[in-house]
Coordinates of C-alpha atoms and ligand atoms in Angstrom, one line a residue:
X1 CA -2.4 -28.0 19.0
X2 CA -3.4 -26.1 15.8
X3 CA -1.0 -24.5 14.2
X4 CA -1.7 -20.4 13.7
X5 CA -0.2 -17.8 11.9
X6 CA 0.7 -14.6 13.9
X7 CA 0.6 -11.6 12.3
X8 CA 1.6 -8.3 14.1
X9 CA -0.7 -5.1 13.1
X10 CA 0.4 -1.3 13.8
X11 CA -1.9 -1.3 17.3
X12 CA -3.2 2.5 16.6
X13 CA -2.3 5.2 13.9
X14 CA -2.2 5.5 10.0
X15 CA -2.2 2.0 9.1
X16 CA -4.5 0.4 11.9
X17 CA -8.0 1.1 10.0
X18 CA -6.7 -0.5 6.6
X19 CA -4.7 -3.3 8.0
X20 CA -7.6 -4.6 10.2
X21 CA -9.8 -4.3 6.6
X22 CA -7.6 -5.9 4.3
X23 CA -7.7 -8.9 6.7
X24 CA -11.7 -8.4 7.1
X25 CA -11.6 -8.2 3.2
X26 CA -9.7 -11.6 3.3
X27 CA -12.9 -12.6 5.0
X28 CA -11.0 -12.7 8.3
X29 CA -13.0 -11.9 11.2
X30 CA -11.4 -10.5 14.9
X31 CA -13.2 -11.4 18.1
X32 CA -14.9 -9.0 19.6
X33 CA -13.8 -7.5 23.2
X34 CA -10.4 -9.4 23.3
X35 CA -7.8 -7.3 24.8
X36 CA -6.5 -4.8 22.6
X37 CA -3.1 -6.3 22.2
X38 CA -3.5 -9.2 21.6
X39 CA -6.6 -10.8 19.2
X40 CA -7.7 -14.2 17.7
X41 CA -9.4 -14.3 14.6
X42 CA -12.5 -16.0 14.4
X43 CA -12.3 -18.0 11.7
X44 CA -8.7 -18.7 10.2
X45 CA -6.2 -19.9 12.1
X46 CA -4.7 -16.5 12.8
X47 CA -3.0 -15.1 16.4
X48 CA -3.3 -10.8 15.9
X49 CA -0.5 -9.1 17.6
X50 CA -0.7 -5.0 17.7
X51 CA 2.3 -3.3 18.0
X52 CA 4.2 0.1 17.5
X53 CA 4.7 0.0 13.8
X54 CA 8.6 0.3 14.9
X55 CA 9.0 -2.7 16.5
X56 CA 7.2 -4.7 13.6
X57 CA 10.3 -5.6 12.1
X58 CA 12.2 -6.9 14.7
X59 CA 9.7 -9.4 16.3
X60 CA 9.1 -10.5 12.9
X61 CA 12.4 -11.6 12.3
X62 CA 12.4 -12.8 15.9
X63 CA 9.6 -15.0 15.0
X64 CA 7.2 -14.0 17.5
X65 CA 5.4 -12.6 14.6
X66 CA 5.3 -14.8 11.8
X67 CA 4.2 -12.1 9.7
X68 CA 3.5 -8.3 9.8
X69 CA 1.9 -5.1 8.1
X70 CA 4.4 -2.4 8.0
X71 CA 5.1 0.6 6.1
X72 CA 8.5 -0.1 3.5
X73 CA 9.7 3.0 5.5
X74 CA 9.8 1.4 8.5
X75 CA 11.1 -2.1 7.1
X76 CA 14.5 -0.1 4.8
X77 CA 15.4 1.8 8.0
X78 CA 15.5 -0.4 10.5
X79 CA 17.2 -2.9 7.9
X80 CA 16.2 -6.1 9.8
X81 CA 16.2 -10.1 8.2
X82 CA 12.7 -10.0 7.0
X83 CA 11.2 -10.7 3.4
X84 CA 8.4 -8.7 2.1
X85 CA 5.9 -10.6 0.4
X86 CA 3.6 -8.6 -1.0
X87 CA 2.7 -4.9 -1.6
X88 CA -0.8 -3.9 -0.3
X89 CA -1.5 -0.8 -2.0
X90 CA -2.1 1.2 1.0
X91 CA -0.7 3.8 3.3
X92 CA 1.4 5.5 0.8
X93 CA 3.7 8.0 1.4
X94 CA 7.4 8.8 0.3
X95 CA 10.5 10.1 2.1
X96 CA 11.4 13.3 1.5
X97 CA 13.7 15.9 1.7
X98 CA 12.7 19.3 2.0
X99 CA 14.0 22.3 2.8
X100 CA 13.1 26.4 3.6
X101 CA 10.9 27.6 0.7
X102 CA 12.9 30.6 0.1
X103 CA 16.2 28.3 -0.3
X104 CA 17.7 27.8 -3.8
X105 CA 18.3 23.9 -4.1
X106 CA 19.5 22.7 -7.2
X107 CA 20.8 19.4 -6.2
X108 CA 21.4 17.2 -3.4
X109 CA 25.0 19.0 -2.9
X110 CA 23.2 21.8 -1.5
X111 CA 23.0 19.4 2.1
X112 CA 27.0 19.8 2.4
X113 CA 27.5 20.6 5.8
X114 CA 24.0 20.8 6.6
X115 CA 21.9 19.7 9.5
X116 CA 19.4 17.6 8.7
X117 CA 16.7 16.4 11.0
X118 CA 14.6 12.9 10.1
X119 CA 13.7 10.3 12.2
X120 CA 14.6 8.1 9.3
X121 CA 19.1 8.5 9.9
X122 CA 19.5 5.0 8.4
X123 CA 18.0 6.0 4.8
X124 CA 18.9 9.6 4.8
X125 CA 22.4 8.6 5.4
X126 CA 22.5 6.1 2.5
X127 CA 20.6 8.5 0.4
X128 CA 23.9 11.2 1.4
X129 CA 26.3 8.3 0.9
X130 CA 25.1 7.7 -3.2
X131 CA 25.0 11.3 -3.7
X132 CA 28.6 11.9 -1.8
X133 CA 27.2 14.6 0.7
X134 CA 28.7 15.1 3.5
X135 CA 26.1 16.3 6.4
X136 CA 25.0 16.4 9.8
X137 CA 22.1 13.9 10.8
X138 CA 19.8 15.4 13.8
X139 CA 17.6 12.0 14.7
X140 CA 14.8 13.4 16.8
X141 CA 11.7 11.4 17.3
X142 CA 8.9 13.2 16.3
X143 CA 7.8 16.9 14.9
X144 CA 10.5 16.9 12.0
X145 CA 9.2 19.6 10.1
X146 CA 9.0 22.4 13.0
X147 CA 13.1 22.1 13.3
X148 CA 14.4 24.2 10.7
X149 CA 11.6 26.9 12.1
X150 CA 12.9 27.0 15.3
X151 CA 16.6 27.0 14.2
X152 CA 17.5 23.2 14.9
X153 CA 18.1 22.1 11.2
X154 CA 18.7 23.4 7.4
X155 CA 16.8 20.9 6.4
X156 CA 14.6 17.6 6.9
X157 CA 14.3 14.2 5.8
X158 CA 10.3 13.3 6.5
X159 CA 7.8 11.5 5.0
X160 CA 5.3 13.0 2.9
X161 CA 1.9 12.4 1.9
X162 CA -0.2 15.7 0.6
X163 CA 2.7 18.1 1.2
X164 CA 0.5 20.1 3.5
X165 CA 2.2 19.9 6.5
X166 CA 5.3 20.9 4.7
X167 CA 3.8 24.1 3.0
X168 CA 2.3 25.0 6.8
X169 CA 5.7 24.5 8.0
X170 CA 6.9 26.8 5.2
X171 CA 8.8 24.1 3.4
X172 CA 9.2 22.8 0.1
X173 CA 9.9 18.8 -0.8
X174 CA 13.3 19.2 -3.2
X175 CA 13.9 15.1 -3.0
X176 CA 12.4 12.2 -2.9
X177 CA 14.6 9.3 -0.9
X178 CA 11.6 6.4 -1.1
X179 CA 8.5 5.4 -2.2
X180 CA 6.9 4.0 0.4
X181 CA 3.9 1.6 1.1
X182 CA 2.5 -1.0 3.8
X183 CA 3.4 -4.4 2.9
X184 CA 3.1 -7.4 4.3
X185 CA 6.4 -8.6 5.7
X186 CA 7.1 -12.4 6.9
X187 CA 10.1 -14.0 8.8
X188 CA 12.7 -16.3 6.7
X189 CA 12.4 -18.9 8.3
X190 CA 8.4 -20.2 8.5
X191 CA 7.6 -24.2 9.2
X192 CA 5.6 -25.7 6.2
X193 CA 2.7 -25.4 8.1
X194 CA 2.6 -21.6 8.4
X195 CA 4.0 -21.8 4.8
X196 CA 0.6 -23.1 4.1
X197 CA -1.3 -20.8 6.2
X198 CA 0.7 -17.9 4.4
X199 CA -0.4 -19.2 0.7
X200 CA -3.8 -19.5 1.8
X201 CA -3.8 -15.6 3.0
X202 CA -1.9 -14.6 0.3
X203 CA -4.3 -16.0 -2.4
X204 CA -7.0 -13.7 -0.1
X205 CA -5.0 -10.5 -0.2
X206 CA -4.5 -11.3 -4.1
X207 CA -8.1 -11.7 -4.7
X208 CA -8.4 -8.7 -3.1
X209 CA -6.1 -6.3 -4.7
X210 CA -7.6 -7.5 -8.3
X211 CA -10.7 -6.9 -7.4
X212 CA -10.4 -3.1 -6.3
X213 CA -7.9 -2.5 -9.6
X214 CA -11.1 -3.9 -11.5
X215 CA -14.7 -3.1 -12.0
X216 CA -17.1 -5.5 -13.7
X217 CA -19.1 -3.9 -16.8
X218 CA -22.7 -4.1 -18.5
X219 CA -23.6 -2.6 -21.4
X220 CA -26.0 -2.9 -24.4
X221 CA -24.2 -2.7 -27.9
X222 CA -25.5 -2.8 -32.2
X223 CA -25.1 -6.2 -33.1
X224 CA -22.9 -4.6 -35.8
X225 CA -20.8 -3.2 -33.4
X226 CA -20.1 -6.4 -31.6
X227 CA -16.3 -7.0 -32.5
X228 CA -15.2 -3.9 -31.9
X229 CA -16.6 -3.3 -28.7
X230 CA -15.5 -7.0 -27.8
X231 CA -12.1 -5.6 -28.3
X232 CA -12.2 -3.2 -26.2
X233 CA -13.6 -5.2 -23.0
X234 CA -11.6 -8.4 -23.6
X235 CA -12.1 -9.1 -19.7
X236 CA -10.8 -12.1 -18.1
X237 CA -11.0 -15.0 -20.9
X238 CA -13.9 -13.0 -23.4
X239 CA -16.8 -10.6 -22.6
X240 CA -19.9 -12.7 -21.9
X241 CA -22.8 -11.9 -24.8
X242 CA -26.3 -12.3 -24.3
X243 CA -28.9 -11.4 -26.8
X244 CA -31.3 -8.7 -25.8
X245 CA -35.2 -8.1 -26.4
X246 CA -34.7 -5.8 -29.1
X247 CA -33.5 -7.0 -32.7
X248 CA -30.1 -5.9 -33.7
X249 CA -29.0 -5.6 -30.0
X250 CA -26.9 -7.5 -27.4
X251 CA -25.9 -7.2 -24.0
X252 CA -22.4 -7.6 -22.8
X253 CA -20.7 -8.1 -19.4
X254 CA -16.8 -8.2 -18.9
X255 CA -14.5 -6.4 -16.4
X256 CA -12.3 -3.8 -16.8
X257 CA -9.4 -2.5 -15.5
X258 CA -9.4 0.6 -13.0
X259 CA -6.4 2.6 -15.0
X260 CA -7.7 3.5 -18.0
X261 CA -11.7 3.3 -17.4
X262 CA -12.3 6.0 -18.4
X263 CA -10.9 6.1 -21.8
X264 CA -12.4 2.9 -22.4
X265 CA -15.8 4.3 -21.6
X266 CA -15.4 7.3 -23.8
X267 CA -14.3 4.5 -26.9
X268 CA -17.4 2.3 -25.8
X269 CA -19.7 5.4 -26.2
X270 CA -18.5 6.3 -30.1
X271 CA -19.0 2.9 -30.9
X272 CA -22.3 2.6 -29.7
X273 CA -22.1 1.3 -26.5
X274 CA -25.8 2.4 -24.5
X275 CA -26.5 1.7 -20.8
X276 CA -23.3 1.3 -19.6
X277 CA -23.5 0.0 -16.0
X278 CA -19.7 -0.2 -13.9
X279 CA -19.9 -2.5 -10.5
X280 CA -17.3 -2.8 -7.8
X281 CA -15.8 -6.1 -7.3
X282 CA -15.7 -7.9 -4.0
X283 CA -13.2 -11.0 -4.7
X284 CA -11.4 -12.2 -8.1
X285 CA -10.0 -14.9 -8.9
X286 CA -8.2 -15.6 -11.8
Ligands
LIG301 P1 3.5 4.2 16.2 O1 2.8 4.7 17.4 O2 2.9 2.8 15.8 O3 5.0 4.2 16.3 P2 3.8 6.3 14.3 O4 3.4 7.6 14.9 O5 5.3 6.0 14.1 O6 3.0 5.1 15.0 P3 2.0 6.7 12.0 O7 2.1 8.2 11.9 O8 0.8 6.1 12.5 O9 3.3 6.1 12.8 O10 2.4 6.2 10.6 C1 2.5 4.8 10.3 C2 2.9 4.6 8.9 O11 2.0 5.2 8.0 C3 4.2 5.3 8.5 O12 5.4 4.6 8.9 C4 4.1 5.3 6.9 O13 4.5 4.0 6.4 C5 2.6 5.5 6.7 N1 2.2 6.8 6.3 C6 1.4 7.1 5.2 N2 1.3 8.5 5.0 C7 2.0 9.0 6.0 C8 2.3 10.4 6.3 N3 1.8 11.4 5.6 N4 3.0 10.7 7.4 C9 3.5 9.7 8.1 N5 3.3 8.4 7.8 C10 2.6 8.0 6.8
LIG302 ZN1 6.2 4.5 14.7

């Protein structure tokens, strides 16, 4: 029998949408109308499991996932045998503490004898540990930020994207515990085959994150202007130069890098630089 690679997705919530897209990105298609829990991709050798994002961890190192999507939340708390492979640039979020806005926090001392209510007690009790507080951990399951409203806490430990729901919740984020984004996890212990089938995936996902830090360039530049410009868009090896209609005038096409596009562009401009076209890229491959 072929071998296939399992991967477990969250089944429904924040990281369902991107995690079925990176994979579709990877150029790996789902079937269509397969039960919701369990999918086959079309063509990869690939077994789709959806899961609570919770349990990710677990059947991962269980091995009956191979590999996973997760948030790094979820893989630090529940502290299971798992290696994570590779970042995915998605689902970001940190874990926070935050507390009433009217409080005066000045460090993490200020959660001595507190109670503090997370759904995240594993971290938050490391995170009291290092700073050598001493405080009472509520775990409740869901609707963190309502408890110090309603009396149950002094403080929580939640995660945090916008900050929206804290400032609703008349709260104010006073620590950060971790950074957090979904990553793709795998168990320790893979045969060589599904070592195989993991290379070959991760190559994809690779591709893919290049590509969306990246953007590939046209312009028109002076012939005198050349070098400099050049410099400036030194692209993958060099900028490929083609000579245009016009005397004195070529065109250039190189890719550049998402961070600092825009200064680039402005530097482009004072040296010259006319019709300046910027392109996504789908795949790159170095
Ligand atoms: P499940 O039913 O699978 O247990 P859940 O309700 O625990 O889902 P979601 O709210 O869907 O989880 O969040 C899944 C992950 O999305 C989080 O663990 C975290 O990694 C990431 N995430 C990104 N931004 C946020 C945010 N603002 N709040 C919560 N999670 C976020
Ligand atoms: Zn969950």
């Amino acid at each position: 029998m072929e071998t296939k690679l399992k991967i477990a997705l969250q089944k429904s919530g924040r990281l369902y949408d991107d995690s079925v897209k990176i994979l579709k990105e990877c150029g790996i298609e789902l079937q269509n109308g397969m039960n919701k829990l369990l999918n086959e991709a079309i063509n990869f050798p690939m077994q789709i499991l959806f899961l609570r994002d919770d349990d990710i961890p677990q059947y991962v190192e269980d091995g009956v996932a191979d590999i996973g999507i997760v948030g790094e939340n979820i893989v630090y708390e529940t502290n299971k045998n798992v290696e994570i492979i590779e970042k995915l640039g998605f689902g970001k979020c940190r874990l926070s503490v935050a507390v009433p806005r009217n409080e005066n926090y000045a460090d993490a001392q200020f959660l001595n004898g507190k109670r503090i209510a997370t759904t995240y007690p594993f971290l938050l009790q490391s995170f009291l540990d290092k700073n050598k507080v001493t405080a009472e951990i509520h775990e409740i399951s869901g609707s963190v930020e309502i408890t110090p409203g309603v009396g149950l806490a002094d403080a929580i430990c939640d995660l945090v994207s916008s900050g929206s729901t804290l400032f609703s919740n008349g709260l104010k984020e006073t620590e950060v515990v971790l950074n957090s984004q979904a990553a793709l996890i795998g168990n320790k212990d893979l045969s060589s085959e599904k070592q195989l089938l993991l290379k070959k995936l991760l190559f994809r996902i690779q591709a893919v994150k290049k590509a969306k830090k990246n953007k590939y360039i046209l312009l028109n530049a002076p012939n005198d202007k050349l070098d400099i410009i050049c410099s400036l868009i030194p692209g993958m090896k060099s900028p490929t130069i083609l000579p245009l209609g016009i005397e004195g005038w070529s065109s250039l096409h190189s890719v550049v890098q998402e961070d600092d596009f825009w200064n680039i562009i402005e530097s482009l401009k004072d040296n010259g630089a006319e019709g300046i076209l910027i392109i996504p890229i789908e795949k790159m491959v170095l």
